[in-house]
Coordinates of C-alpha atoms in Angstrom, one line a residue:
Chain A
M137 CA 86.7 63.2 -6.9
E138 CA 85.8 60.6 -4.3
L139 CA 83.9 61.8 -1.2
W140 CA 83.8 59.6 1.9
F141 CA 82.0 60.2 5.2
S142 CA 83.6 58.5 8.2
E143 CA 82.1 58.0 11.6
K144 CA 84.3 57.2 14.6
H145 CA 82.9 54.1 16.3
T146 CA 85.7 54.5 18.9
D147 CA 88.9 56.5 18.8
H148 CA 90.5 53.5 17.1
C149 CA 87.8 52.3 14.7
L150 CA 86.1 54.0 11.8
F151 CA 83.1 53.3 9.6
S152 CA 83.3 55.0 6.2
V153 CA 80.6 55.4 3.6
K154 CA 81.1 56.6 0.0
V155 CA 79.0 59.7 -0.6
K156 CA 77.2 60.6 -3.9
Q157 CA 76.2 64.1 -2.7
H158 CA 76.5 66.2 0.4
L159 CA 73.0 67.6 0.4
L160 CA 73.1 69.6 3.6
S161 CA 75.6 70.9 6.2
E162 CA 74.1 73.2 8.8
K163 CA 74.7 74.2 12.3
S164 CA 71.5 74.4 14.3
I165 CA 71.3 75.9 17.9
Y166 CA 71.9 72.4 19.2
Q167 CA 74.0 70.4 16.9
Q168 CA 75.8 70.0 13.5
I169 CA 73.3 68.5 11.0
D170 CA 74.5 66.8 7.7
V171 CA 72.6 65.0 5.1
F172 CA 74.3 62.7 2.6
D173 CA 73.1 60.8 -0.4
T174 CA 75.2 57.6 -0.4
E175 CA 75.9 54.7 -2.8
D176 CA 75.0 51.9 -0.4
F177 CA 72.6 53.3 2.2
G178 CA 70.5 55.9 0.4
I179 CA 69.9 59.1 2.3
I180 CA 71.6 59.4 5.7
L181 CA 71.1 62.0 8.4
V182 CA 74.2 62.7 10.5
L183 CA 74.0 64.6 13.8
D184 CA 77.3 65.8 15.3
G185 CA 79.2 63.3 13.2
F186 CA 77.1 60.2 14.0
I187 CA 74.7 58.5 11.7
N188 CA 71.2 59.1 13.1
V189 CA 68.9 57.8 10.3
C190 CA 69.9 55.7 7.4
Q191 CA 67.4 55.1 4.6
K192 CA 68.5 51.5 4.0
D193 CA 67.9 50.3 7.6
E194 CA 65.8 52.8 9.5
F195 CA 62.9 50.4 9.3
I196 CA 64.7 48.1 11.8
Y197 CA 65.1 50.8 14.4
H198 CA 61.6 52.3 14.0
E199 CA 59.8 49.0 13.9
M200 CA 61.6 47.7 17.0
I201 CA 61.1 50.9 19.0
T202 CA 57.3 50.9 18.2
H203 CA 55.8 47.4 17.6
V204 CA 57.4 45.8 20.7
P205 CA 55.5 48.1 23.2
M206 CA 52.4 48.2 21.0
A207 CA 52.2 44.4 20.8
S208 CA 52.8 44.2 24.6
N209 CA 49.8 46.4 25.3
P210 CA 47.4 46.8 22.3
D211 CA 45.3 49.2 24.4
I212 CA 47.8 52.0 24.1
K213 CA 45.9 55.2 23.1
S214 CA 48.1 58.1 24.1
V215 CA 51.8 58.3 23.3
L216 CA 54.6 60.7 24.0
I217 CA 57.8 60.7 21.8
I218 CA 60.8 62.5 23.1
G219 CA 63.3 63.2 20.3
G220 CA 62.4 61.4 17.1
G221 CA 62.3 64.6 15.0
D222 CA 63.0 62.5 11.8
G223 CA 59.4 61.2 12.1
G224 CA 60.1 57.5 11.7
T225 CA 58.7 56.5 15.1
T226 CA 55.6 58.6 14.4
R227 CA 55.1 56.9 11.1
E228 CA 55.1 53.4 12.7
L229 CA 52.8 54.5 15.6
L230 CA 50.2 56.1 13.4
R231 CA 49.6 52.8 11.6
Y232 CA 47.6 51.8 14.6
D233 CA 44.0 53.1 14.3
T234 CA 43.6 52.6 18.1
I235 CA 46.1 55.4 18.9
E236 CA 44.2 58.6 19.6
K237 CA 47.1 61.1 20.1
V238 CA 50.8 61.4 19.7
D239 CA 52.8 64.2 21.3
L240 CA 56.3 64.6 19.8
V241 CA 58.7 66.8 21.7
E242 CA 61.9 67.5 19.7
I243 CA 64.3 70.0 21.1
D244 CA 65.8 70.9 17.7
E245 CA 63.2 72.2 15.2
A246 CA 66.0 72.1 12.6
V247 CA 65.9 68.3 12.7
V248 CA 62.2 68.2 11.8
Q249 CA 62.7 70.8 9.0
T250 CA 65.6 68.7 7.7
A251 CA 63.6 65.5 7.8
L252 CA 60.6 67.2 6.0
K253 CA 62.9 68.3 3.2
Y254 CA 65.3 65.4 2.8
L255 CA 63.8 62.4 4.6
P256 CA 60.3 62.0 3.2
F257 CA 60.5 58.2 4.0
T258 CA 60.5 59.0 7.7
S259 CA 58.8 62.4 7.9
C260 CA 55.7 61.4 5.9
M261 CA 53.3 61.5 8.9
L262 CA 54.6 64.6 10.6
H263 CA 51.5 66.6 9.5
H264 CA 49.0 63.9 10.7
P265 CA 46.1 65.4 12.6
K266 CA 46.6 63.0 15.6
L267 CA 50.2 64.3 16.0
K268 CA 51.1 67.4 18.0
L269 CA 54.6 68.7 17.7
Y270 CA 56.4 70.6 20.5
F271 CA 59.8 72.2 19.9
E272 CA 61.2 72.2 23.4
D273 CA 63.3 70.3 25.9
G274 CA 61.8 66.9 26.7
V275 CA 63.2 67.1 30.2
N276 CA 61.0 70.2 30.9
F277 CA 58.0 68.8 29.0
V278 CA 57.5 65.8 31.2
N279 CA 58.0 67.7 34.4
E280 CA 54.8 67.7 36.5
K281 CA 52.8 65.7 33.9
N282 CA 50.7 63.1 35.6
N283 CA 49.0 59.9 34.4
L284 CA 48.8 61.1 30.8
Y285 CA 50.5 58.7 28.5
D286 CA 50.2 54.9 28.0
L287 CA 53.6 54.9 26.3
I288 CA 56.6 57.2 26.3
I289 CA 59.3 56.6 23.7
I290 CA 62.7 58.2 24.3
D291 CA 63.9 58.2 20.7
S292 CA 67.1 60.0 21.5
T293 CA 70.7 60.2 20.4
D294 CA 73.4 58.8 22.6
P295 CA 74.1 60.5 26.0
I296 CA 76.4 63.1 24.6
G297 CA 75.2 66.5 23.2
P298 CA 71.6 67.7 23.3
G299 CA 70.3 64.3 24.4
E300 CA 72.3 64.2 27.7
G301 CA 69.4 65.3 30.0
L302 CA 67.4 62.4 28.7
F303 CA 69.6 60.0 30.6
T304 CA 69.1 61.3 34.2
K305 CA 67.3 59.7 37.0
E306 CA 65.1 62.8 37.6
F307 CA 63.9 62.6 34.0
Y308 CA 63.1 58.9 34.2
Q309 CA 61.2 59.6 37.5
N310 CA 59.2 62.3 35.7
C311 CA 58.4 59.9 32.9
Y312 CA 57.1 57.4 35.5
Q313 CA 54.7 60.1 36.8
A314 CA 53.6 61.0 33.3
L315 CA 52.7 57.4 32.5
T316 CA 49.3 55.8 33.1
E317 CA 48.7 52.7 35.3
K318 CA 49.7 50.3 32.5
G319 CA 52.4 52.7 31.2
I320 CA 55.5 51.6 29.3
L321 CA 58.7 53.5 28.7
I322 CA 61.0 52.6 25.8
N323 CA 64.5 54.1 25.6
Q324 CA 67.2 54.0 23.0
N325 CA 69.7 52.1 25.1
G326 CA 72.9 52.0 23.0
S327 CA 75.1 49.0 22.5
P328 CA 76.8 46.5 24.7
Y329 CA 79.9 46.1 22.5
Y330 CA 82.3 49.0 22.7
E331 CA 83.2 49.9 26.3
R332 CA 82.0 53.5 26.3
D333 CA 78.6 52.5 24.9
A334 CA 78.3 49.6 27.3
L335 CA 78.9 51.8 30.3
A336 CA 76.2 54.3 29.2
M337 CA 73.8 51.4 28.7
I338 CA 74.5 50.0 32.2
K339 CA 74.0 53.3 33.8
A340 CA 70.7 54.0 32.1
T341 CA 69.4 50.6 32.9
K342 CA 70.4 50.9 36.6
K343 CA 68.6 54.2 36.8
M344 CA 65.5 52.7 35.3
E345 CA 65.6 49.7 37.7
S346 CA 65.6 52.1 40.6
I347 CA 62.3 53.6 39.5
F348 CA 60.3 51.1 37.4
D349 CA 58.6 47.9 38.6
L350 CA 59.8 45.9 35.5
V351 CA 62.9 46.6 33.4
K352 CA 64.1 44.5 30.5
V353 CA 66.4 45.1 27.6
Y354 CA 65.9 43.8 24.0
Q355 CA 68.2 43.7 21.1
Y356 CA 68.2 44.2 17.3
H357 CA 70.6 44.2 14.4
L358 CA 71.2 47.7 13.1
P359 CA 74.2 47.5 10.7
T360 CA 74.8 51.3 10.4
Y361 CA 75.1 51.9 14.2
P362 CA 78.4 51.1 16.0
S363 CA 78.9 47.4 16.2
G364 CA 75.5 46.7 14.7
H365 CA 74.3 45.3 18.0
Y366 CA 71.9 47.7 19.5
L367 CA 69.5 47.7 22.5
F368 CA 66.3 49.3 23.6
G369 CA 65.2 49.4 27.2
F370 CA 61.6 48.4 28.1
A371 CA 60.5 49.7 31.5
S372 CA 56.9 49.5 32.8
K373 CA 54.6 49.6 35.8
K374 CA 52.9 46.3 35.1
I375 CA 53.2 45.1 31.5
D376 CA 55.7 42.3 30.8
P377 CA 56.7 42.4 27.2
T378 CA 57.1 38.6 26.9
A379 CA 54.5 37.2 29.3
H380 CA 51.9 39.7 28.1
L381 CA 52.5 39.5 24.4
D382 CA 49.3 38.5 22.7
A383 CA 50.7 37.4 19.4
D384 CA 47.4 36.4 17.8
R385 CA 45.9 39.8 18.6
W386 CA 48.9 41.7 17.0
N387 CA 48.9 39.4 14.0
S388 CA 45.2 40.0 13.5
L389 CA 45.9 43.7 12.8
G390 CA 47.6 42.7 9.5
L391 CA 50.4 45.3 9.8
A392 CA 53.1 44.5 7.2
T393 CA 56.5 44.8 8.7
K394 CA 60.0 44.2 7.3
Y395 CA 61.9 43.4 10.5
Y396 CA 59.4 42.9 13.4
N397 CA 57.3 39.8 13.9
T398 CA 55.9 38.3 17.1
A399 CA 58.4 35.4 17.2
L400 CA 61.3 37.9 16.8
H401 CA 59.6 40.0 19.6
L402 CA 60.2 37.1 22.0
G403 CA 63.6 36.3 20.6
A404 CA 64.8 39.9 21.0
F405 CA 64.6 39.6 24.8
A406 CA 66.9 36.5 24.8
L407 CA 70.2 38.2 25.4
P408 CA 73.7 36.9 25.1
N409 CA 75.3 36.0 28.5
Y410 CA 77.8 38.8 28.3
V411 CA 75.0 41.4 28.0
I412 CA 73.0 39.8 30.8
D413 CA 76.2 40.0 32.9
L414 CA 76.6 43.7 32.1
I415 CA 73.2 44.6 33.3
K416 CA 73.1 42.3 36.3
Chain B
M156 CA 103.1 57.0 12.6
E157 CA 99.5 55.8 12.5
L158 CA 98.7 52.5 10.9
W159 CA 95.2 51.5 9.9
F160 CA 93.8 48.3 8.4
S161 CA 90.7 48.8 6.3
E162 CA 88.3 46.1 5.2
K163 CA 86.0 46.7 2.3
H164 CA 82.5 45.7 3.4
T165 CA 81.3 46.7 0.0
D166 CA 82.9 48.7 -2.8
H167 CA 81.4 51.8 -1.1
C168 CA 81.8 51.0 2.6
L169 CA 84.9 50.5 4.7
F170 CA 85.6 49.3 8.2
S171 CA 88.9 50.6 9.5
V172 CA 90.8 49.5 12.6
K173 CA 93.8 51.2 14.2
V174 CA 96.8 48.9 14.3
K175 CA 99.4 48.7 17.1
Q176 CA 101.6 46.2 15.2
H177 CA 101.5 44.3 11.9
L178 CA 102.8 40.9 13.2
L179 CA 102.6 38.9 10.1
S180 CA 102.2 39.3 6.3
E181 CA 102.6 36.1 4.3
K182 CA 101.4 34.7 1.1
S183 CA 100.5 31.0 1.5
I184 CA 99.7 28.7 -1.5
Y185 CA 96.1 29.6 -1.1
Q186 CA 95.7 33.1 0.3
Q187 CA 97.2 36.2 1.7
I188 CA 97.5 35.9 5.5
D189 CA 98.0 38.9 7.9
V190 CA 98.0 39.2 11.6
F191 CA 97.5 42.5 13.4
D192 CA 97.6 43.5 17.0
T193 CA 95.0 46.3 17.3
E194 CA 93.9 48.9 19.9
D195 CA 90.3 47.8 20.2
F196 CA 90.1 44.2 19.1
G197 CA 93.3 42.5 20.3
I198 CA 94.8 40.2 17.8
I199 CA 93.0 39.9 14.4
L200 CA 93.7 37.3 11.7
V201 CA 93.0 38.6 8.2
L202 CA 92.6 36.3 5.2
D203 CA 92.7 37.9 1.7
G204 CA 91.9 41.3 3.2
F205 CA 88.9 40.1 5.3
I206 CA 88.8 39.8 9.1
N207 CA 88.6 36.1 9.8
V208 CA 89.2 35.9 13.6
C209 CA 89.1 38.8 16.0
Q210 CA 90.2 38.2 19.6
K211 CA 87.5 40.5 21.1
D212 CA 84.5 38.7 19.6
E213 CA 85.6 35.3 18.3
F214 CA 83.8 33.8 21.2
I215 CA 80.4 34.8 19.6
Y216 CA 81.2 33.0 16.4
H217 CA 82.7 29.9 17.9
E218 CA 80.0 29.4 20.6
M219 CA 77.2 29.8 18.1
I220 CA 78.7 27.5 15.5
T221 CA 79.2 24.8 18.2
H222 CA 76.7 24.9 21.1
V223 CA 73.6 25.2 18.9
P224 CA 74.1 21.8 17.3
M225 CA 75.5 20.3 20.4
A226 CA 72.5 21.3 22.5
S227 CA 70.1 20.2 19.7
N228 CA 71.6 16.6 19.9
P229 CA 73.7 16.0 23.0
D230 CA 74.5 12.4 21.7
I231 CA 76.9 13.7 19.2
K232 CA 80.2 11.7 19.4
S233 CA 81.9 12.1 16.0
V234 CA 82.5 15.5 14.4
L235 CA 84.1 16.8 11.2
I236 CA 85.2 20.4 10.9
I237 CA 85.9 21.7 7.4
G238 CA 88.0 24.8 7.5
G239 CA 88.4 26.2 11.0
G240 CA 92.2 26.1 11.0
D241 CA 92.3 28.8 13.7
G242 CA 91.1 26.2 16.2
G243 CA 88.2 28.1 17.8
T244 CA 85.5 25.6 16.9
T245 CA 87.7 22.7 18.0
R246 CA 88.2 24.5 21.4
E247 CA 84.5 24.7 22.0
L248 CA 83.7 21.2 20.8
L249 CA 86.4 19.6 23.0
R250 CA 84.7 21.0 26.1
Y251 CA 82.2 18.2 25.7
D252 CA 83.5 15.0 27.3
T253 CA 80.9 13.0 25.3
I254 CA 82.7 13.9 22.0
E255 CA 85.0 11.0 21.0
K256 CA 86.7 12.3 17.9
V257 CA 87.0 15.4 15.9
D258 CA 88.5 15.4 12.4
L259 CA 89.6 18.9 11.2
V260 CA 90.2 19.3 7.5
E261 CA 91.9 22.6 6.7
I262 CA 93.1 23.2 3.1
D263 CA 95.8 25.7 4.2
E264 CA 98.3 24.4 6.7
A265 CA 99.7 28.0 7.0
V266 CA 96.5 29.0 8.7
V267 CA 97.0 26.4 11.4
Q268 CA 100.7 27.4 11.8
T269 CA 99.7 31.0 12.0
A270 CA 97.1 30.3 14.7
L271 CA 99.5 28.2 16.7
K272 CA 102.0 31.1 16.7
Y273 CA 99.8 34.2 17.0
L274 CA 96.3 33.1 18.2
P275 CA 96.8 30.9 21.3
F276 CA 93.3 31.9 22.4
T277 CA 91.7 29.8 19.6
S278 CA 94.5 27.3 18.8
C279 CA 94.9 26.1 22.4
M280 CA 93.3 22.6 21.7
L281 CA 94.8 21.9 18.3
H282 CA 97.2 19.3 19.8
H283 CA 94.4 17.5 21.7
P284 CA 94.5 13.7 21.4
K285 CA 90.8 13.5 20.3
L286 CA 91.6 15.8 17.3
K287 CA 93.0 14.6 14.0
L288 CA 94.2 17.3 11.6
Y289 CA 94.1 16.8 7.8
F290 CA 95.7 19.3 5.5
E291 CA 93.7 18.8 2.3
D292 CA 90.7 20.0 0.4
G293 CA 87.5 19.4 2.4
V294 CA 85.7 18.8 -0.9
N295 CA 87.8 15.7 -1.6
F296 CA 87.8 14.6 2.0
V297 CA 84.1 14.1 2.3
N298 CA 83.8 12.4 -1.1
E299 CA 82.7 8.7 -0.6
K300 CA 82.5 9.0 3.2
N301 CA 79.4 7.2 4.5
N302 CA 77.6 7.4 7.8
L303 CA 80.6 8.5 9.7
Y304 CA 79.9 11.9 11.5
D305 CA 77.1 13.0 13.8
L306 CA 78.0 16.6 13.0
I307 CA 79.7 18.4 10.2
I308 CA 80.7 22.0 10.7
I309 CA 81.6 24.0 7.6
D310 CA 83.7 26.7 9.3
S311 CA 84.6 28.4 6.1
T312 CA 85.4 31.8 4.7
D313 CA 82.9 33.4 2.3
P314 CA 82.3 31.8 -1.2
I315 CA 85.3 33.6 -2.8
G316 CA 88.8 32.2 -2.8
P317 CA 89.8 28.9 -1.3
G318 CA 86.4 28.3 0.3
E319 CA 84.5 28.4 -3.0
G320 CA 84.1 24.6 -3.4
L321 CA 82.5 24.4 0.0
F322 CA 79.4 26.1 -1.5
T323 CA 78.4 23.6 -4.2
K324 CA 75.5 21.2 -4.3
E325 CA 77.8 18.2 -4.9
F326 CA 79.7 19.1 -1.7
Y327 CA 76.6 19.4 0.4
Q328 CA 75.3 16.0 -1.1
N329 CA 78.6 14.4 0.0
C330 CA 78.2 15.8 3.5
Y331 CA 74.7 14.4 3.6
Q332 CA 76.2 10.9 2.8
A333 CA 78.9 11.3 5.4
L334 CA 76.5 12.1 8.1
T335 CA 74.9 9.5 10.4
E336 CA 71.1 9.0 10.7
K337 CA 70.7 11.9 13.2
G338 CA 73.3 14.0 11.5
I339 CA 73.5 17.7 11.5
L340 CA 75.3 20.1 9.1
I341 CA 76.2 23.6 10.2
N342 CA 77.5 26.1 7.6
Q343 CA 78.8 29.6 7.8
N344 CA 76.0 31.3 5.9
G345 CA 77.1 34.9 5.6
S346 CA 74.9 37.9 6.1
P347 CA 71.5 39.1 4.9
Y348 CA 72.4 42.8 4.8
Y349 CA 74.6 43.7 1.9
E350 CA 73.3 42.5 -1.5
R351 CA 76.3 40.3 -2.5
D352 CA 76.3 38.6 0.8
A353 CA 72.6 38.1 0.8
L354 CA 72.7 36.5 -2.7
A355 CA 75.4 34.0 -1.6
M356 CA 73.3 33.2 1.5
I357 CA 70.2 32.6 -0.5
K358 CA 72.0 30.3 -3.0
A359 CA 73.6 28.2 -0.2
T360 CA 70.3 27.8 1.6
K361 CA 68.4 26.8 -1.6
K362 CA 71.1 24.1 -2.3
M363 CA 70.8 22.8 1.3
E364 CA 67.0 22.7 1.0
S365 CA 67.2 20.5 -2.1
I366 CA 69.2 17.9 -0.1
F367 CA 68.4 17.9 3.6
D368 CA 65.1 17.1 5.3
L369 CA 65.2 20.1 7.5
V370 CA 67.0 23.4 6.9
K371 CA 66.8 26.4 9.2
V372 CA 68.9 29.6 9.5
Y373 CA 69.9 31.2 12.8
Q374 CA 71.4 34.6 13.5
Y375 CA 74.0 36.2 15.8
H376 CA 75.6 39.6 16.4
L377 CA 79.2 39.6 15.2
P378 CA 80.4 43.3 15.3
T379 CA 83.6 42.8 13.3
Y380 CA 82.0 41.0 10.3
P381 CA 80.3 43.1 7.6
S382 CA 77.1 44.6 8.9
G383 CA 77.4 42.7 12.2
H384 CA 74.4 40.6 11.3
Y385 CA 75.5 37.1 10.6
L386 CA 73.9 33.7 9.9
F387 CA 74.6 30.1 10.3
G388 CA 72.7 27.4 8.4
F389 CA 71.4 24.4 10.3
A390 CA 70.6 21.4 8.0
S391 CA 69.7 17.9 9.3
K392 CA 68.2 14.6 8.6
K393 CA 65.9 14.5 11.6
I394 CA 66.9 16.9 14.4
D395 CA 65.0 20.1 14.7
P396 CA 67.1 22.7 16.6
T397 CA 64.1 24.3 18.3
A398 CA 61.7 21.4 18.8
H399 CA 64.4 19.0 20.0
L400 CA 66.4 21.4 22.2
D401 CA 66.6 19.9 25.7
A402 CA 67.6 23.0 27.6
D403 CA 67.7 21.3 31.0
R404 CA 70.1 18.7 29.7
W405 CA 72.5 21.2 28.2
N406 CA 72.3 23.5 31.3
S407 CA 73.1 20.5 33.5
L408 CA 76.5 20.2 31.7
G409 CA 77.5 23.5 33.5
L410 CA 79.5 24.9 30.5
A411 CA 80.3 28.5 31.1
T412 CA 79.6 30.5 27.9
K413 CA 79.9 34.3 27.2
Y414 CA 77.3 34.5 24.4
Y415 CA 75.4 31.3 24.1
N416 CA 72.5 30.2 26.4
T417 CA 69.5 28.1 25.7
A418 CA 67.0 31.0 25.6
L419 CA 69.2 32.7 23.1
H420 CA 69.4 29.4 21.2
L421 CA 65.7 29.6 20.6
G422 CA 65.7 33.3 20.0
A423 CA 68.4 33.1 17.3
F424 CA 66.0 31.1 15.1
A425 CA 63.4 34.0 15.2
L426 CA 64.5 35.9 12.1
P427 CA 63.4 39.3 10.9
N428 CA 60.8 39.3 8.2
Y429 CA 63.2 40.6 5.5
V430 CA 65.5 37.6 6.2
I431 CA 62.6 35.2 6.1
D432 CA 61.5 36.7 2.8
L433 CA 65.0 36.3 1.3
I434 CA 65.1 32.5 2.0
K435 CA 61.5 31.8 1.2

């Protein structure tokens, strides 16, 4: 028997992966959760039919969501992750001795339980003493928080399903309040390539721009996400991720990375013209 | 009826595109040629089962293969394209008034005929007076040419099928001889992501390094090529594509581009660590 998992990148375009074993198929309160062991990509976590974490290339996503803000402001001590129940962002953050606490707010406890059981490569730090886990809606969590976090990372799915509330202006406004004076917000900002994704990216970026003093977008290559061309948003009160990058300071930490480096940090903010035009 | 074209990215991974119309299916002397009209990507040219040109994103490939060397040395006058029968690289090159002649050597005349009939968006300059078309093997064409071209672009398929000879050390050595003192060679250098592609990229880069004084690799996002993370090689006798970029001069030309810009030019050479490690 041959077993293939297919993800719809659009209604007219499919990405299919040969499966060695279907390890989990479970409906949580919030979403359909599947875990596959695959020939080419190792373990993949699939939420509502979309690849969320892939063992072969999750390092790209998790390094780029973490080290870009951390290198832009090495004084970050207090971090809030919204989403990110797989643990990959936590794993990268807790490599910094300077970080004193990480709050992780995941709406779906089943994602954390699944990651602990099937994705040890991302969930390995979810029991770390600096980490506090909250199983609740990130939208409520940030409400009425003031001046608490140096960095908020919105490590969310796309704006369909349980992640939808994480793409509203009210939510971004609450994040702004929850950030300290030098605060940075990073958001999973989709892809510029397929039309539906590009529209969501434009909308999120415009909302950010109406609230934050500085908003930039940076890109990375993630082969198992639709089109492989993915973006994070970088919004802040003061910090500029290119002008304020202190490459020597970051490099002096000696953190071994497989994707991120400080030259690529700068390069990632150099966007193609068509992407610049989309967000203009 | 639903018609889907599927491309094998590996033996265990497929990319499938819904087809509106199968416009051409023809076996030339060298390869199987198919043209599809598709829902998401417009017209696509498929050679031996692999997407070669896609209307939606060919601008990315053709801008990056052309404007990076042209901005690195704006004095380029004489260009040789090996492969490139679709005409896209020619189209971008002939936007420079400073270019005096372009020789295009395509082994398979059927590719040019197909492009002229079905791909007007790339083939539109194939009758330009500055262009001379040769239907022969590029490997023989460069043999015993001396000091003739300021730029050679190897606009080839992957190293399987008719493009195979374009990946040998002898061929690169002949290209070196055919180049002028400030000559630049650009080669389609595959992808670092899937193992087979990465091995081919490493081999080609090593061969270049044994011949050329300077060899660099630069990256771009091409969603319809396997993994979406693609590379070109930049090999030269003298010119350094980052140190010698004169951004003001290129920008003064006023060429409108959809992907390329001079900031992205520099950014494209900032590679992820895992790619740096592959070619080290």
